[in-house]
Amino acid sequence: MRTLLAAALLVLPALAAPAEPTCRGTLSGKVTGSFTCDVALVEPGDGQATFMVQPRGPVPDVPAYAPGAFRLPLPVTAGVFTLDDLGMGKASVAAEGGALYTATKTTGQRGEVTLVLRSVKQDPKKPGVWIAHGTYRARLIPAGAGKQGEVVVEVSF
């Protein structure tokens, strides 16, 4: 999976425009803040697509965060996708003091994810790349024992 995400990361600089981003996100719950971002929806060549929210910078008082990257079945179409529908992936936010909050899908599932693709069209200039608009919401739960609360990641793009 790391190889697939690395491939998607290589595409992000080509997708990012210097103009004001249309992708914006918030963190709420045990960790709060807001961020600008880029969204990539690419096919790395393995028969699935990768959806990735890549933040453009840090969030004050948040040690680390990765809003989300999940696999999607092909063909990519508009619709509503939950963690049950998505392939492998992960969203994570680290809180000050060491707590880690995650929503994941690997051999099991934790947390909740809803991806709403309102419109999706293939980029005519870039094979294997889609231009997408919609929303993404992930409810992250503590990854370790003894931690309480949740973090909600919400992104519009």
Coordinates of C-alpha atoms in Angstrom, one line a residue, residues 66-147:
A66 CA -2.8 12.6 7.5
P67 CA -6.5 13.4 6.6
G68 CA -7.0 10.3 4.6
A69 CA -6.0 8.0 1.7
F70 CA -8.2 5.2 0.6
R71 CA -8.6 2.9 -2.4
L72 CA -11.6 2.9 -4.6
P73 CA -12.8 0.3 -7.1
L74 CA -12.8 1.1 -10.8
P75 CA -14.5 2.6 -12.7
V76 CA -14.5 5.7 -10.6
T77 CA -18.0 7.1 -10.5
A78 CA -19.9 9.8 -8.6
G79 CA -21.6 8.4 -5.5
V80 CA -21.5 7.9 -1.7
F81 CA -18.8 5.6 -0.4
T82 CA -18.5 4.4 3.2
L83 CA -15.6 2.5 4.9
D84 CA -17.5 -0.7 3.9
D85 CA -17.3 0.3 0.2
L86 CA -13.7 1.6 0.2
G87 CA -10.6 -0.4 -0.1
M88 CA -7.5 -0.3 2.1
G89 CA -6.6 3.1 3.6
K90 CA -6.1 5.2 6.7
A91 CA -6.7 8.6 8.2
S92 CA -4.8 9.7 11.3
V93 CA -4.3 12.6 13.7
A94 CA -1.8 12.8 16.5
A95 CA -2.8 14.9 19.5
E96 CA -0.4 16.7 21.8
G97 CA 0.5 14.4 24.7
G98 CA 0.8 11.3 22.5
A99 CA -2.7 10.2 21.7
L100 CA -3.3 8.9 18.1
Y101 CA -6.7 8.9 16.5
T102 CA -7.3 6.7 13.4
A103 CA -9.9 5.5 11.0
T104 CA -8.6 2.5 9.0
K105 CA -9.4 -0.3 6.7
T106 CA -6.9 -3.1 6.5
T107 CA -7.7 -6.6 7.6
G108 CA -10.3 -5.0 9.9
Q109 CA -12.0 -1.6 10.2
R110 CA -12.0 1.1 12.8
G111 CA -13.7 4.5 12.9
E112 CA -16.0 5.7 10.1
V113 CA -15.4 7.2 6.7
T114 CA -17.9 8.8 4.2
L115 CA -16.7 10.0 0.8
V116 CA -19.2 11.8 -1.3
L117 CA -18.1 12.3 -4.9
R118 CA -20.6 14.7 -6.4
S119 CA -18.9 14.9 -9.7
V120 CA -16.1 12.9 -11.2
K121 CA -14.6 13.2 -14.7
Q122 CA -11.3 11.9 -16.2
D123 CA -8.7 14.6 -16.7
P124 CA -8.4 14.8 -20.5
K125 CA -4.7 15.9 -20.2
K126 CA -3.6 13.2 -17.7
P127 CA -4.5 9.6 -18.2
G128 CA -5.4 7.8 -14.9
V129 CA -6.3 11.0 -13.2
W130 CA -9.8 12.2 -12.3
I131 CA -11.1 15.7 -11.4
A132 CA -13.4 15.3 -8.5
H133 CA -15.6 17.5 -6.3
G134 CA -17.4 16.5 -3.2
T135 CA -16.9 16.0 0.6
Y136 CA -15.0 13.6 2.8
R137 CA -15.7 12.9 6.5
A138 CA -13.8 10.6 8.8
R139 CA -14.5 9.9 12.5
L140 CA -11.2 8.8 14.1
I141 CA -11.1 6.9 17.3
P142 CA -8.2 6.4 19.7
A143 CA -5.7 3.9 18.5
G144 CA -4.4 3.0 22.0
A145 CA -6.1 1.7 25.1
G146 CA -7.1 4.2 27.8
K147 CA -7.7 7.1 25.5

